[in-house]
Short mmCIF file of C-alpha atoms in Angstrom, two decimals:
data_model
loop_
_atom_site.label_atom_id
_atom_site.label_comp_id
_atom_site.label_asym_id
_atom_site.label_seq_id
_atom_site.Cartn_x
_atom_site.Cartn_y
_atom_site.Cartn_z
CA UNK U 215 93.62 32.61 57.39
CA UNK U 216 93.53 35.43 59.85
CA UNK U 217 96.51 37.53 60.84
CA UNK U 218 97.39 40.64 62.80
CA UNK U 219 100.21 43.03 61.98
CA UNK U 220 101.44 45.75 64.29
CA UNK U 221 103.59 48.32 62.57
CA UNK U 222 106.49 49.49 64.69
CA UNK U 223 107.94 47.40 67.47
CA UNK U 224 108.78 50.59 69.38
CA UNK U 225 106.99 53.93 69.46
CA UNK U 226 108.39 56.87 71.41
CA UNK U 227 106.36 59.98 72.23
CA UNK U 228 106.73 62.96 74.53
CA UNK U 229 104.50 63.29 77.54
CA UNK U 230 101.36 65.11 76.44
CA UNK U 231 101.73 64.14 72.78
CA UNK U 232 99.35 62.08 70.70
CA UNK U 233 99.75 58.32 70.91
CA UNK U 234 99.12 56.31 67.73
CA UNK U 235 99.75 52.56 67.66
CA UNK U 236 99.00 50.83 64.39
CA UNK U 237 97.27 47.52 63.84
CA UNK U 238 96.17 45.92 60.58
CA UNK U 239 94.33 42.65 60.32
CA UNK U 240 93.46 40.09 57.74
CA UNK U 241 90.18 38.25 58.06
CA UNK U 242 87.74 36.60 55.69
CA UNK U 243 84.84 37.26 58.05
CA UNK U 244 83.87 40.27 60.15
CA UNK U 245 86.60 40.38 62.76
CA UNK U 246 86.43 40.65 66.50
CA UNK U 247 89.36 42.87 67.49
CA UNK U 248 90.99 43.66 70.80
CA UNK U 249 93.75 45.82 72.25
CA UNK U 250 95.56 44.64 75.36
CA UNK U 251 98.22 46.39 77.46
CA UNK U 252 100.97 44.62 79.39
CA UNK U 253 103.01 46.38 82.05
CA UNK U 254 106.39 44.89 83.00
CA UNK U 255 106.16 41.53 84.76
CA UNK U 256 102.38 41.56 84.63
CA UNK U 257 99.58 39.88 82.72
CA UNK U 258 97.51 41.43 79.95
CA UNK U 259 94.76 43.93 80.59
CA UNK U 260 91.97 44.52 78.09
CA UNK U 261 91.96 48.13 76.88
CA UNK U 262 89.08 47.93 74.43
CA UNK U 263 87.34 45.69 71.94
CA UNK U 264 85.43 45.87 68.69
CA UNK U 265 82.76 43.27 68.08
CA UNK U 266 79.85 44.80 66.18
CA UNK U 267 78.17 48.17 65.99
CA UNK U 268 79.90 51.49 66.46
CA UNK U 269 83.27 51.61 64.73
CA UNK U 270 84.80 54.08 67.17
CA UNK U 271 85.45 52.23 70.39
CA UNK U 272 86.38 53.88 73.66
CA UNK U 273 88.37 52.03 76.25
CA UNK U 274 89.99 52.50 79.59
CA UNK U 275 92.68 55.06 80.48
CA UNK U 276 91.57 57.46 77.72
CA UNK U 277 92.39 55.14 74.82
CA UNK U 278 90.19 54.66 71.81
CA UNK U 279 90.38 52.78 68.51
CA UNK U 280 88.57 53.02 65.22
CA UNK U 281 87.64 49.99 63.13
CA UNK U 282 88.11 50.82 59.45
CA UNK U 283 86.96 47.96 57.28
CA UNK U 284 88.13 49.55 54.04
CA UNK U 285 91.65 49.88 55.43
CA UNK U 286 91.52 46.64 57.48
CA UNK U 287 92.85 48.67 60.38
CA UNK U 288 92.18 49.04 64.08
CA UNK U 289 94.64 51.70 65.25
CA UNK U 290 94.86 52.68 68.91
CA UNK U 291 95.03 56.34 69.88
CA UNK U 292 95.20 58.55 72.93
CA UNK U 293 95.18 62.34 72.69
CA UNK U 294 97.73 62.99 75.41
CA UNK U 295 100.34 60.51 76.62
CA UNK U 296 101.12 60.05 80.29
CA UNK U 297 104.27 58.56 81.73
CA UNK U 298 102.12 55.76 83.12
CA UNK U 299 101.16 54.71 79.58
CA UNK U 300 104.62 53.27 78.99
CA UNK U 301 104.01 49.56 78.40
CA UNK U 302 103.71 46.86 75.72
CA UNK U 303 100.55 46.99 73.64
CA UNK U 304 99.11 44.01 71.76
CA UNK U 305 96.46 44.01 69.08
CA UNK U 306 94.56 40.73 68.76
CA UNK U 307 91.95 39.14 66.54
CA UNK U 308 89.60 36.33 67.44
CA UNK U 309 90.11 33.39 65.14
CA UNK U 310 87.13 32.20 63.10
CA UNK U 311 84.62 30.09 64.99
CA UNK U 312 86.98 29.32 67.83
CA UNK U 313 88.19 30.48 71.19
CA UNK U 314 91.62 31.29 69.86
CA UNK U 315 92.91 34.82 70.25
CA UNK U 316 95.72 35.61 67.82
CA UNK U 317 98.08 38.37 68.95
CA UNK U 318 100.16 40.77 66.94
CA UNK U 319 103.86 41.03 67.68
CA UNK U 320 103.37 43.93 70.07
CA UNK U 321 104.44 47.57 70.23
CA UNK U 322 106.44 48.97 73.10
CA UNK U 323 105.35 52.50 73.93
CA UNK U 324 108.00 54.76 75.45
CA UNK U 325 106.95 58.10 76.94
CA UNK U 326 109.61 60.79 77.27
CA UNK U 327 109.34 63.43 79.99
CA UNK H 49 85.37 39.07 91.88
CA UNK H 50 86.70 40.02 88.43
CA UNK H 51 90.15 38.49 88.64
CA UNK H 52 92.08 35.50 87.47
CA UNK H 53 94.52 34.44 90.18
CA UNK H 54 97.68 32.54 89.33
CA UNK H 55 100.05 30.86 91.75
CA UNK H 56 102.93 30.86 92.23
CA UNK H 57 104.10 34.17 90.77
CA UNK H 58 107.64 32.88 90.35
CA UNK H 59 108.93 29.32 90.06
CA UNK H 60 112.42 27.95 89.60
CA UNK H 61 112.64 24.24 88.85
CA UNK H 62 115.23 21.74 87.79
CA UNK H 63 114.87 19.65 84.67
CA UNK H 64 114.00 16.54 86.70
CA UNK H 65 111.43 18.23 88.92
CA UNK H 66 107.66 17.96 88.85
CA UNK H 67 105.72 21.09 89.61
CA UNK H 68 102.28 22.55 88.99
CA UNK H 69 100.95 25.96 88.08
CA UNK H 70 97.54 26.91 89.38
CA UNK H 71 94.87 29.26 88.07
CA UNK H 72 91.58 30.20 89.68
CA UNK H 73 88.64 32.39 88.72
CA UNK H 74 85.25 32.99 90.26
CA UNK H 75 83.59 34.92 87.47
CA UNK H 76 81.52 31.98 86.27
CA UNK H 77 83.60 31.70 83.12
CA UNK H 78 83.37 28.29 81.48
CA UNK H 79 86.33 28.65 79.10
CA UNK H 80 89.88 28.72 80.43
CA UNK H 81 93.21 29.00 78.67
CA UNK H 82 96.94 28.56 79.08
CA UNK H 83 99.28 30.83 77.14
CA UNK H 84 103.06 30.86 77.05
CA UNK H 85 104.94 34.12 76.57
CA UNK H 86 108.66 34.35 75.87
CA UNK H 87 110.50 37.58 76.49
CA UNK H 88 109.63 40.36 74.04
CA UNK H 89 107.15 38.10 72.22
CA UNK H 90 103.35 37.92 72.11
CA UNK H 91 101.51 35.23 74.06
CA UNK H 92 101.10 31.90 72.29
CA UNK H 93 98.12 29.66 72.95
CA UNK H 94 98.84 26.28 74.52
CA UNK H 95 95.51 24.83 75.68
CA UNK H 96 91.82 25.68 75.80
CA UNK H 97 89.26 24.14 78.15
CA UNK H 98 85.59 24.60 77.48
CA UNK H 99 83.11 23.40 80.09
CA UNK H 100 85.94 21.55 81.82
CA UNK H 101 86.85 19.59 78.70
CA UNK H 102 90.02 20.04 76.72
CA UNK H 103 88.99 21.51 73.39
CA UNK H 104 92.27 22.76 71.93
CA UNK H 105 95.82 21.50 72.36
CA UNK H 106 98.22 23.47 70.19
CA UNK H 107 100.60 20.54 69.72
CA UNK H 108 102.17 21.19 73.09
CA UNK H 109 104.86 18.70 74.23
CA UNK H 110 103.63 16.09 76.69
CA UNK H 111 105.90 17.42 79.41
CA UNK H 112 103.11 19.99 79.85
CA UNK H 113 99.91 18.40 81.15
CA UNK H 114 96.81 20.52 81.72
CA UNK H 115 94.00 19.70 84.08
CA UNK H 116 90.66 21.34 84.78
CA UNK H 117 89.28 19.76 87.97
CA UNK H 118 86.24 22.06 88.10
CA UNK H 119 84.80 25.17 86.51
CA UNK H 120 86.90 27.52 88.65
CA UNK H 121 90.30 25.85 88.56
CA UNK H 122 92.89 25.19 85.91
CA UNK H 123 96.22 23.52 86.53
CA UNK H 124 99.30 23.03 84.40
CA UNK H 125 101.47 20.11 85.48
CA UNK H 126 105.12 20.33 84.53
CA UNK H 127 107.59 17.46 84.28
CA UNK H 128 111.03 17.08 82.77
CA UNK H 129 111.09 20.58 81.35
CA UNK H 130 113.90 22.05 79.31
CA UNK H 131 115.63 25.41 79.83
CA UNK H 132 113.91 26.71 76.70
CA UNK H 133 110.58 26.25 78.48
CA UNK H 134 111.47 29.18 80.71
CA UNK H 135 108.80 31.81 80.09
CA UNK H 136 105.84 33.67 81.53
CA UNK H 137 102.83 31.35 81.69
CA UNK H 138 99.54 33.15 81.51
CA UNK H 139 96.13 31.83 82.41
CA UNK H 140 92.98 33.42 81.04
CA UNK H 141 89.26 32.85 81.22
CA UNK H 142 86.18 33.94 79.31
CA UNK H 143 82.47 33.43 78.94
CA UNK H 144 82.32 30.31 76.78
CA UNK H 145 79.25 31.43 74.90
CA UNK H 146 79.92 35.17 74.94
CA UNK H 147 83.66 35.13 74.48
CA UNK H 148 83.30 36.78 71.11
CA UNK H 149 81.77 39.80 72.78
CA UNK H 150 83.85 40.12 75.89
CA UNK H 151 87.29 38.70 75.23
CA UNK H 152 89.56 37.13 77.79
CA UNK H 153 90.45 38.09 81.34
CA UNK H 154 94.13 37.34 82.01
CA UNK H 155 95.92 36.52 85.20
CA UNK H 156 99.23 38.16 86.10
CA UNK H 157 101.18 35.06 85.15
CA UNK H 158 103.76 32.69 86.59
CA UNK H 159 107.38 33.45 85.73
CA UNK H 160 108.97 30.03 85.23
CA UNK H 161 112.71 29.46 85.13
CA UNK H 162 114.04 26.00 84.31
CA UNK H 163 117.61 25.37 85.43
#
């Protein structure tokens, strides 16, 4: 069975500091992994995805994530946080042979001035 | 057009009402989805349509009735809901055959309150 675990329900950083949001997955087959962002009272926006190929994936708004098979991780990073990055972030894995996207529990990113 | 449009954005309904949520996309996506999201929780899959046919129903109560009248439209008919059904309802779409490569595109959701 596949699963997604996001460590830390809340992460707080200062503006300009490094952002690191953690995601670990469990999958018996090569996973398809996604990061989504959700701003208050809005839908989900795709930040980036890993399917095959290069393990370092660059996304929108300066975010990137690295797929590490040995660590079963897909952590999201951004070198310098902006106030506008404050939102809920969801890691997700595509379930085997289906259309089902399984989400982690989410991490709320707070950015301090 | 790269959007999924959901209407209405907000809906308040009584427990005896019948209402419908609508979702529309013009990206040529042949898979469409309904998700339910409670406050401070991740989205949970309700239904999947593939090529206008229902392919996944996640044991959703019958008071929720999905409909896919054509490849661009997805409806969710609501009847006799309970207060605990209050949530954000998200529609999404994807390439049916390439979903694994591209993921979903989500709408902005309908905020439903059942009173």
